[in-house]
Amino acid sequence: MARPEENIIIEDNIYVTRVKEGDKEAFGGLYDKYIEQIYRFVYYKVFNKEITEDIVSDVFFKALDRIHSFDQQKAGFSSWLYAIARNTVTDHFRTDRKNENIEDIFDIGVDDRTIEQSDASKALKEVEDYLRKLNATQREIVILRIWEDMSYKEIAAVTGGTEGSVKMNFSRLIKKIREDLKHMVGSGLPFMVLLHL
Amino acid sequence: VRFLRIKKSMKDKLEKIIEELFTLDPDLKDKESEIRPLVSRLLSLKPDIEVDRKFQDSLRESLTKPEIQETKSKNRQRGWVFRFISVGAVVFAVFLLTMTTVVEVPNSEDQFGIAGLPEDLLDGLVVKDQSPGESVLIESVFLNKPGFVAIYSTSEGTRQRVIGISEVLMEGEHIDVMVALEESTEEGMFYAVILFEKDGGDRQNPSVLNDPWSEEGGAVDEAGFVARTNQ
């Protein structure tokens, strides 16, 4: 019996084959399945509703345009779609900032990302502040492994690394946060309190 | 009931992540009392984002309605064609301007980027499936700064090792770039091609080649091809 992850891949491949055979409505099945995940993935990177909607539209049109070149034997559809989303976010910020390292969107100033007042709720601000403290790789791991529950293999396919490097980065991230907090404990605050700062 | 379900789902996820972490690094087990609340906190920080229903429905309609789909797809293709025609026109115009001393040439740096090309032209490369062999043909490369191309063997969709690196390519457009390989490509295998904006000195730098999309890597575009005969 196929595992749940395998079932997802089989189901995606059926949709992909149908789209390749000319059944355009079948793309709607893939869209329904991934729109929320891709939307969240993009939103966590840009923290702006309008920019997210622009990028997400672009991602799905690119996927539709390129689906005939997508090889089901080489990667899962979801990893392929996330990789398109990741590159589209980078391209979006690259256009005006050719000389900067825009691999890391968080290096771009808040004003440039025009975070909307309506979106900048206290909770979102807290999340954004927290993510800002991490480097680009660590941020991606938090988003994909902890929040989106993706497997290490899927994350590796999205980020272009290996499964081993993703696992290593994940345990390093946890160690780093723990060490940072321990460091702060030394300043007198209890560990559990620091977790909620 | 919904709240309890969410709570249970979060608890299951927490246990799964904790278990993974202890497998990855058994030393962390001694610090379980600190690791558990830390991961729990990371999980709880996940923002509750909902997709705008109107946007979701409208995008779905655009993607699945054949007539809208075709129009948008054609527009996108026209966009690329227009872009290349525009670039050609600009290059030709700059060429004409530089050939005459009568017309005053405007400061191209103010209006255009490198080599008179529009500033919004992104770095990129085009490569197609090709017959197996000891070299790879890259159809076109565009760079805003000097760089190079590296060819990687792959396994299960993951890059494995570098099997060929191009000469240093200067900024601008390059057609039919041939890259000699250290080992021949094999029938039916997929190969990744990465374009770097990096100095020639980085062509053998392992931290650049092994982690191209890292901050140090400097990768600007990625493509791939399958080696197959009769291409």
Short mmCIF file of N, CA and C in Angstrom, two decimals, chain A residues 24-25 27-29 31-32 35-36 39-40 43-44 49 53 56-58 60-62 64-65 74 86 91 94-95 98-99 101 103-104 124 126-127 130 145-149 152-153 160-162 167 170-171 174-175 177-178 181-182 191-192 195-196, chain B residues 13 16-17 20-21 24-25 27-28 31 33-35 37-39 41-43 45-47 49-52 55-57 59-60 62-64 66 69-70 72-73 76 119-123 144-145 156-159 188-190 213-215 219-220 226:
data_model
loop_
_atom_site.label_atom_id
_atom_site.label_comp_id
_atom_site.label_asym_id
_atom_site.label_seq_id
_atom_site.Cartn_x
_atom_site.Cartn_y
_atom_site.Cartn_z
N LYS A 24 -7.45 21.26 -19.77
CA LYS A 24 -7.06 22.47 -19.03
C LYS A 24 -7.77 22.57 -17.68
N GLU A 25 -8.94 21.99 -17.59
CA GLU A 25 -9.68 22.04 -16.32
C GLU A 25 -8.92 21.28 -15.23
N PHE A 27 -5.95 21.43 -14.50
CA PHE A 27 -5.02 22.32 -13.78
C PHE A 27 -5.71 22.91 -12.55
N GLY A 28 -7.04 23.05 -12.65
CA GLY A 28 -7.82 23.55 -11.51
C GLY A 28 -7.67 22.65 -10.29
N GLY A 29 -7.53 21.34 -10.53
CA GLY A 29 -7.35 20.41 -9.41
C GLY A 29 -6.04 20.67 -8.69
N TYR A 31 -4.41 23.48 -8.79
CA TYR A 31 -4.52 24.83 -8.21
C TYR A 31 -5.23 24.77 -6.85
N ASP A 32 -6.38 24.07 -6.82
CA ASP A 32 -7.14 23.97 -5.57
C ASP A 32 -6.30 23.35 -4.45
N ILE A 35 -3.02 26.20 -3.87
CA ILE A 35 -3.12 27.66 -3.80
C ILE A 35 -2.83 28.18 -2.38
N GLU A 36 -3.42 27.54 -1.37
CA GLU A 36 -3.24 28.07 -0.01
C GLU A 36 -1.79 27.93 0.46
N TYR A 39 0.32 30.43 -1.46
CA TYR A 39 -0.02 31.78 -0.99
C TYR A 39 0.69 32.07 0.33
N ARG A 40 0.61 31.12 1.27
CA ARG A 40 1.24 31.32 2.59
C ARG A 40 2.76 31.43 2.43
N TYR A 43 3.53 34.77 1.13
CA TYR A 43 3.18 35.81 2.11
C TYR A 43 4.24 35.88 3.22
N TYR A 44 4.70 34.71 3.70
CA TYR A 44 5.72 34.70 4.76
C TYR A 44 7.00 35.40 4.31
N LYS A 49 -0.23 41.83 1.15
CA LYS A 49 -1.30 41.12 0.44
C LYS A 49 -1.22 41.33 -1.08
N GLU A 53 -0.43 38.54 -3.91
CA GLU A 53 -1.38 38.15 -4.96
C GLU A 53 -0.74 38.25 -6.35
N VAL A 56 1.74 35.29 -6.62
CA VAL A 56 1.05 33.99 -6.70
C VAL A 56 0.42 33.81 -8.08
N SER A 57 -0.18 34.86 -8.63
CA SER A 57 -0.75 34.77 -9.99
C SER A 57 0.35 34.38 -10.97
N ASP A 58 1.48 35.06 -10.84
CA ASP A 58 2.61 34.80 -11.73
C ASP A 58 3.08 33.34 -11.61
N PHE A 60 1.41 30.61 -10.72
CA PHE A 60 0.52 29.62 -11.34
C PHE A 60 0.49 29.75 -12.87
N PHE A 61 0.60 30.97 -13.39
CA PHE A 61 0.66 31.10 -14.86
C PHE A 61 1.97 30.52 -15.39
N LYS A 62 3.06 30.73 -14.65
CA LYS A 62 4.34 30.14 -15.07
C LYS A 62 4.23 28.61 -15.06
N LEU A 64 1.60 26.77 -15.38
CA LEU A 64 0.75 26.32 -16.49
C LEU A 64 1.51 26.38 -17.82
N ASP A 65 2.26 27.47 -18.00
CA ASP A 65 3.04 27.62 -19.24
C ASP A 65 4.10 26.54 -19.38
N LYS A 74 11.47 13.18 -12.25
CA LYS A 74 12.61 13.85 -11.62
C LYS A 74 12.27 14.53 -10.30
N ARG A 86 9.58 30.31 -5.20
CA ARG A 86 10.81 30.85 -4.57
C ARG A 86 11.54 31.76 -5.56
N ASP A 91 12.90 37.06 -8.14
CA ASP A 91 12.87 37.89 -9.35
C ASP A 91 12.11 39.19 -9.11
N ARG A 94 14.39 41.41 -7.44
CA ARG A 94 15.63 41.61 -8.17
C ARG A 94 15.50 42.74 -9.19
N THR A 95 14.31 42.88 -9.78
CA THR A 95 14.10 43.81 -10.88
C THR A 95 14.67 45.20 -10.59
N LYS A 98 19.42 45.28 -8.77
CA LYS A 98 20.33 44.36 -9.42
C LYS A 98 21.62 44.13 -8.65
N ASN A 99 22.06 45.15 -7.91
CA ASN A 99 23.37 45.04 -7.28
C ASN A 99 23.32 44.53 -5.84
N ASN A 101 22.08 41.61 -2.84
CA ASN A 101 21.81 40.19 -2.66
C ASN A 101 20.35 40.03 -2.26
N GLU A 103 18.66 37.30 -2.56
CA GLU A 103 18.34 35.93 -2.14
C GLU A 103 17.62 36.03 -0.80
N ASP A 104 18.05 37.03 -0.04
CA ASP A 104 17.49 37.21 1.28
C ASP A 104 16.54 38.41 1.27
N LEU A 124 1.55 39.49 13.50
CA LEU A 124 2.38 39.38 12.30
C LEU A 124 3.72 40.08 12.50
N GLU A 126 5.27 40.40 15.26
CA GLU A 126 6.08 39.53 16.11
C GLU A 126 6.77 38.45 15.27
N VAL A 127 5.97 37.86 14.36
CA VAL A 127 6.51 36.81 13.50
C VAL A 127 7.62 37.37 12.63
N TYR A 130 10.72 38.07 14.50
CA TYR A 130 11.41 36.82 14.84
C TYR A 130 12.17 36.28 13.63
N ARG A 145 9.66 23.47 7.01
CA ARG A 145 9.61 22.26 7.84
C ARG A 145 8.62 22.42 9.01
N ILE A 146 8.75 23.51 9.73
CA ILE A 146 7.95 23.64 10.95
C ILE A 146 6.54 24.11 10.62
N TRP A 147 6.39 25.08 9.74
CA TRP A 147 5.05 25.60 9.48
C TRP A 147 4.31 24.85 8.38
N GLU A 148 5.03 24.50 7.30
CA GLU A 148 4.36 23.85 6.17
C GLU A 148 4.48 22.32 6.21
N ASP A 149 5.22 21.80 7.19
CA ASP A 149 5.30 20.35 7.41
C ASP A 149 5.83 19.60 6.18
N TYR A 152 12.13 16.64 4.51
CA TYR A 152 13.47 17.15 4.21
C TYR A 152 13.77 17.01 2.72
N LYS A 153 13.29 15.91 2.15
CA LYS A 153 13.53 15.65 0.74
C LYS A 153 12.84 16.74 -0.11
N GLY A 160 17.25 23.52 -3.49
CA GLY A 160 18.41 23.17 -4.31
C GLY A 160 19.55 22.57 -3.52
N GLY A 161 19.32 22.25 -2.24
CA GLY A 161 20.37 21.61 -1.44
C GLY A 161 20.18 20.10 -1.45
N THR A 162 20.85 19.45 -0.52
CA THR A 162 20.65 18.00 -0.40
C THR A 162 19.81 17.74 0.85
N LYS A 167 18.77 18.63 6.77
CA LYS A 167 18.67 18.06 8.12
C LYS A 167 19.71 18.70 9.05
N PHE A 170 18.70 22.15 9.95
CA PHE A 170 17.58 22.18 10.89
C PHE A 170 18.05 21.96 12.33
N SER A 171 18.91 20.95 12.53
CA SER A 171 19.36 20.72 13.91
C SER A 171 20.26 21.86 14.38
N ILE A 174 17.99 24.75 15.56
CA ILE A 174 17.43 24.54 16.91
C ILE A 174 18.51 24.77 17.96
N LYS A 175 19.71 24.27 17.68
CA LYS A 175 20.82 24.46 18.62
C LYS A 175 21.14 25.94 18.79
N ILE A 177 19.19 28.60 18.28
CA ILE A 177 18.18 29.33 19.04
C ILE A 177 18.33 29.02 20.53
N ARG A 178 18.58 27.74 20.82
CA ARG A 178 18.73 27.34 22.22
C ARG A 178 19.94 28.05 22.85
N LEU A 181 19.25 31.66 23.44
CA LEU A 181 18.40 31.85 24.62
C LEU A 181 19.18 31.60 25.91
N LYS A 182 20.05 30.59 25.87
CA LYS A 182 20.86 30.30 27.07
C LYS A 182 21.74 31.50 27.40
N PHE A 191 14.60 30.98 31.21
CA PHE A 191 14.55 30.42 29.86
C PHE A 191 13.14 30.46 29.27
N MET A 192 12.15 30.02 30.05
CA MET A 192 10.78 29.95 29.55
C MET A 192 10.21 31.32 29.23
N LEU A 195 11.53 32.56 25.85
CA LEU A 195 10.87 31.94 24.69
C LEU A 195 9.68 32.76 24.23
N HIS A 196 9.10 33.51 25.14
CA HIS A 196 7.90 34.26 24.77
C HIS A 196 8.16 35.75 24.60
N LYS B 13 2.44 17.12 15.60
CA LYS B 13 3.52 17.71 14.80
C LYS B 13 4.75 17.95 15.69
N LYS B 16 6.54 14.75 16.42
CA LYS B 16 7.25 14.29 15.22
C LYS B 16 8.57 15.05 15.05
N ILE B 17 8.51 16.36 15.23
CA ILE B 17 9.72 17.19 15.05
C ILE B 17 10.74 16.87 16.14
N GLU B 20 12.44 13.64 15.37
CA GLU B 20 13.41 13.83 14.28
C GLU B 20 14.69 14.47 14.80
N LEU B 21 14.52 15.49 15.63
CA LEU B 21 15.69 16.22 16.14
C LEU B 21 16.59 15.31 16.96
N LEU B 24 18.48 13.16 14.63
CA LEU B 24 19.53 13.90 13.93
C LEU B 24 20.71 14.18 14.86
N ASP B 25 20.39 14.55 16.10
CA ASP B 25 21.44 14.91 17.04
C ASP B 25 21.08 14.37 18.43
N ASP B 27 22.57 14.27 21.11
CA ASP B 27 22.96 15.13 22.25
C ASP B 27 21.81 16.01 22.71
N LEU B 28 20.91 16.31 21.79
CA LEU B 28 19.81 17.22 22.12
C LEU B 28 18.83 16.57 23.12
N LYS B 31 18.76 17.78 26.53
CA LYS B 31 18.21 19.12 26.75
C LYS B 31 16.72 19.16 26.38
N SER B 33 14.05 19.28 28.00
CA SER B 33 13.20 20.23 28.73
C SER B 33 13.28 21.63 28.12
N GLU B 34 14.36 21.92 27.40
CA GLU B 34 14.47 23.23 26.76
C GLU B 34 14.04 23.18 25.29
N ILE B 35 14.37 22.04 24.65
CA ILE B 35 14.06 21.90 23.21
C ILE B 35 12.56 21.84 22.97
N PRO B 37 9.79 23.09 24.64
CA PRO B 37 9.07 24.38 24.59
C PRO B 37 9.52 25.28 23.46
N LEU B 38 10.81 25.14 23.09
CA LEU B 38 11.33 25.98 22.00
C LEU B 38 10.64 25.63 20.67
N VAL B 39 10.56 24.34 20.35
CA VAL B 39 9.92 23.93 19.10
C VAL B 39 8.43 24.25 19.15
N ARG B 41 7.10 26.68 20.65
CA ARG B 41 6.97 28.13 20.42
C ARG B 41 7.09 28.46 18.93
N LEU B 42 8.04 27.80 18.26
CA LEU B 42 8.21 28.03 16.82
C LEU B 42 6.94 27.63 16.06
N LEU B 43 6.35 26.52 16.48
CA LEU B 43 5.10 26.06 15.83
C LEU B 43 3.97 27.07 16.05
N LEU B 45 4.15 30.15 16.44
CA LEU B 45 4.36 31.46 15.78
C LEU B 45 3.79 31.49 14.37
N LYS B 46 3.40 30.34 13.84
CA LYS B 46 2.90 30.30 12.46
C LYS B 46 1.72 31.26 12.30
N PRO B 47 1.85 32.24 11.41
CA PRO B 47 0.75 33.21 11.27
C PRO B 47 -0.47 32.55 10.63
N ILE B 49 -2.82 32.83 8.09
CA ILE B 49 -3.04 33.59 6.85
C ILE B 49 -4.15 32.92 6.03
N GLU B 50 -5.09 33.71 5.60
CA GLU B 50 -6.16 33.17 4.76
C GLU B 50 -6.12 33.83 3.38
N VAL B 51 -6.36 33.04 2.36
CA VAL B 51 -6.35 33.58 1.00
C VAL B 51 -7.67 34.31 0.77
N ASP B 52 -7.59 35.47 0.16
CA ASP B 52 -8.78 36.24 -0.19
C ASP B 52 -9.61 35.40 -1.18
N PHE B 55 -9.99 36.75 -4.75
CA PHE B 55 -8.75 36.60 -5.52
C PHE B 55 -8.57 35.14 -5.96
N GLN B 56 -8.82 34.24 -5.02
CA GLN B 56 -8.64 32.80 -5.29
C GLN B 56 -9.54 32.34 -6.45
N ASP B 57 -10.82 32.74 -6.40
CA ASP B 57 -11.77 32.32 -7.43
C ASP B 57 -11.43 32.94 -8.78
N LEU B 59 -8.52 34.03 -9.89
CA LEU B 59 -7.30 33.44 -10.47
C LEU B 59 -7.60 32.05 -11.04
N ARG B 60 -8.41 31.30 -10.32
CA ARG B 60 -8.77 29.95 -10.80
C ARG B 60 -9.48 30.03 -12.15
N SER B 62 -9.26 32.41 -14.35
CA SER B 62 -8.30 32.81 -15.40
C SER B 62 -7.44 31.63 -15.85
N LEU B 63 -7.12 30.75 -14.91
CA LEU B 63 -6.23 29.64 -15.24
C LEU B 63 -6.94 28.50 -15.95
N THR B 64 -8.21 28.32 -15.68
CA THR B 64 -8.88 27.13 -16.22
C THR B 64 -9.82 27.41 -17.38
N PRO B 66 -10.55 28.10 -20.88
CA PRO B 66 -9.66 27.99 -22.05
C PRO B 66 -9.40 29.30 -22.77
N GLN B 69 -7.27 31.58 -20.65
CA GLN B 69 -5.96 30.94 -20.52
C GLN B 69 -5.11 31.20 -21.75
N GLU B 70 -5.72 30.98 -22.94
CA GLU B 70 -4.96 31.14 -24.17
C GLU B 70 -4.53 32.59 -24.38
N LYS B 72 -4.05 34.88 -22.07
CA LYS B 72 -2.99 35.25 -21.12
C LYS B 72 -1.67 34.62 -21.53
N SER B 73 -1.76 33.35 -21.97
CA SER B 73 -0.54 32.66 -22.38
C SER B 73 0.08 33.35 -23.59
N ARG B 76 1.70 36.49 -22.57
CA ARG B 76 2.99 36.25 -21.92
C ARG B 76 4.05 35.96 -22.98
N GLU B 119 17.56 48.11 -18.40
CA GLU B 119 18.01 47.68 -17.09
C GLU B 119 17.19 46.53 -16.51
N ASP B 120 15.94 46.37 -17.02
CA ASP B 120 15.13 45.33 -16.39
C ASP B 120 15.32 43.96 -17.04
N LEU B 121 16.29 43.84 -17.93
CA LEU B 121 16.53 42.54 -18.54
C LEU B 121 17.25 41.64 -17.53
N LEU B 122 16.63 40.52 -17.22
CA LEU B 122 17.19 39.66 -16.18
C LEU B 122 18.24 38.72 -16.75
N ASP B 123 19.14 38.32 -15.87
CA ASP B 123 20.11 37.31 -16.27
C ASP B 123 19.36 36.02 -16.56
N ASN B 144 24.25 40.40 -16.81
CA ASN B 144 24.43 41.83 -16.55
C ASN B 144 25.84 42.11 -16.02
N LYS B 145 26.49 41.06 -15.55
CA LYS B 145 27.88 41.17 -15.07
C LYS B 145 28.61 39.93 -15.58
N GLU B 156 17.76 11.72 -8.81
CA GLU B 156 16.45 11.92 -8.18
C GLU B 156 16.12 13.41 -8.01
N GLY B 157 16.44 14.17 -9.04
CA GLY B 157 16.10 15.59 -9.02
C GLY B 157 17.02 16.45 -8.19
N THR B 158 18.08 15.86 -7.64
CA THR B 158 19.01 16.64 -6.81
C THR B 158 20.37 16.72 -7.49
N ARG B 159 20.96 17.93 -7.45
CA ARG B 159 22.27 18.10 -8.06
C ARG B 159 23.30 17.22 -7.36
N GLY B 188 19.26 9.59 -21.47
CA GLY B 188 18.12 9.58 -20.55
C GLY B 188 18.35 10.29 -19.23
N MET B 189 19.57 10.76 -18.98
CA MET B 189 19.85 11.40 -17.68
C MET B 189 19.55 12.89 -17.75
N PHE B 190 19.14 13.43 -16.59
CA PHE B 190 18.83 14.86 -16.48
C PHE B 190 20.05 15.60 -15.92
N TRP B 213 22.92 28.65 -4.63
CA TRP B 213 21.88 29.63 -4.29
C TRP B 213 22.08 30.23 -2.91
N SER B 214 23.23 29.97 -2.30
CA SER B 214 23.51 30.60 -1.01
C SER B 214 23.96 32.04 -1.28
N GLU B 215 24.17 32.79 -0.18
CA GLU B 215 24.60 34.19 -0.35
C GLU B 215 25.91 34.27 -1.12
N ALA B 219 24.42 32.33 -7.79
CA ALA B 219 23.66 31.82 -8.93
C ALA B 219 22.56 32.81 -9.29
N VAL B 220 22.32 32.97 -10.61
CA VAL B 220 21.29 33.92 -11.03
C VAL B 220 20.20 33.25 -11.87
N VAL B 226 17.68 17.06 -20.70
CA VAL B 226 17.83 15.59 -20.69
C VAL B 226 18.71 15.23 -21.87
#
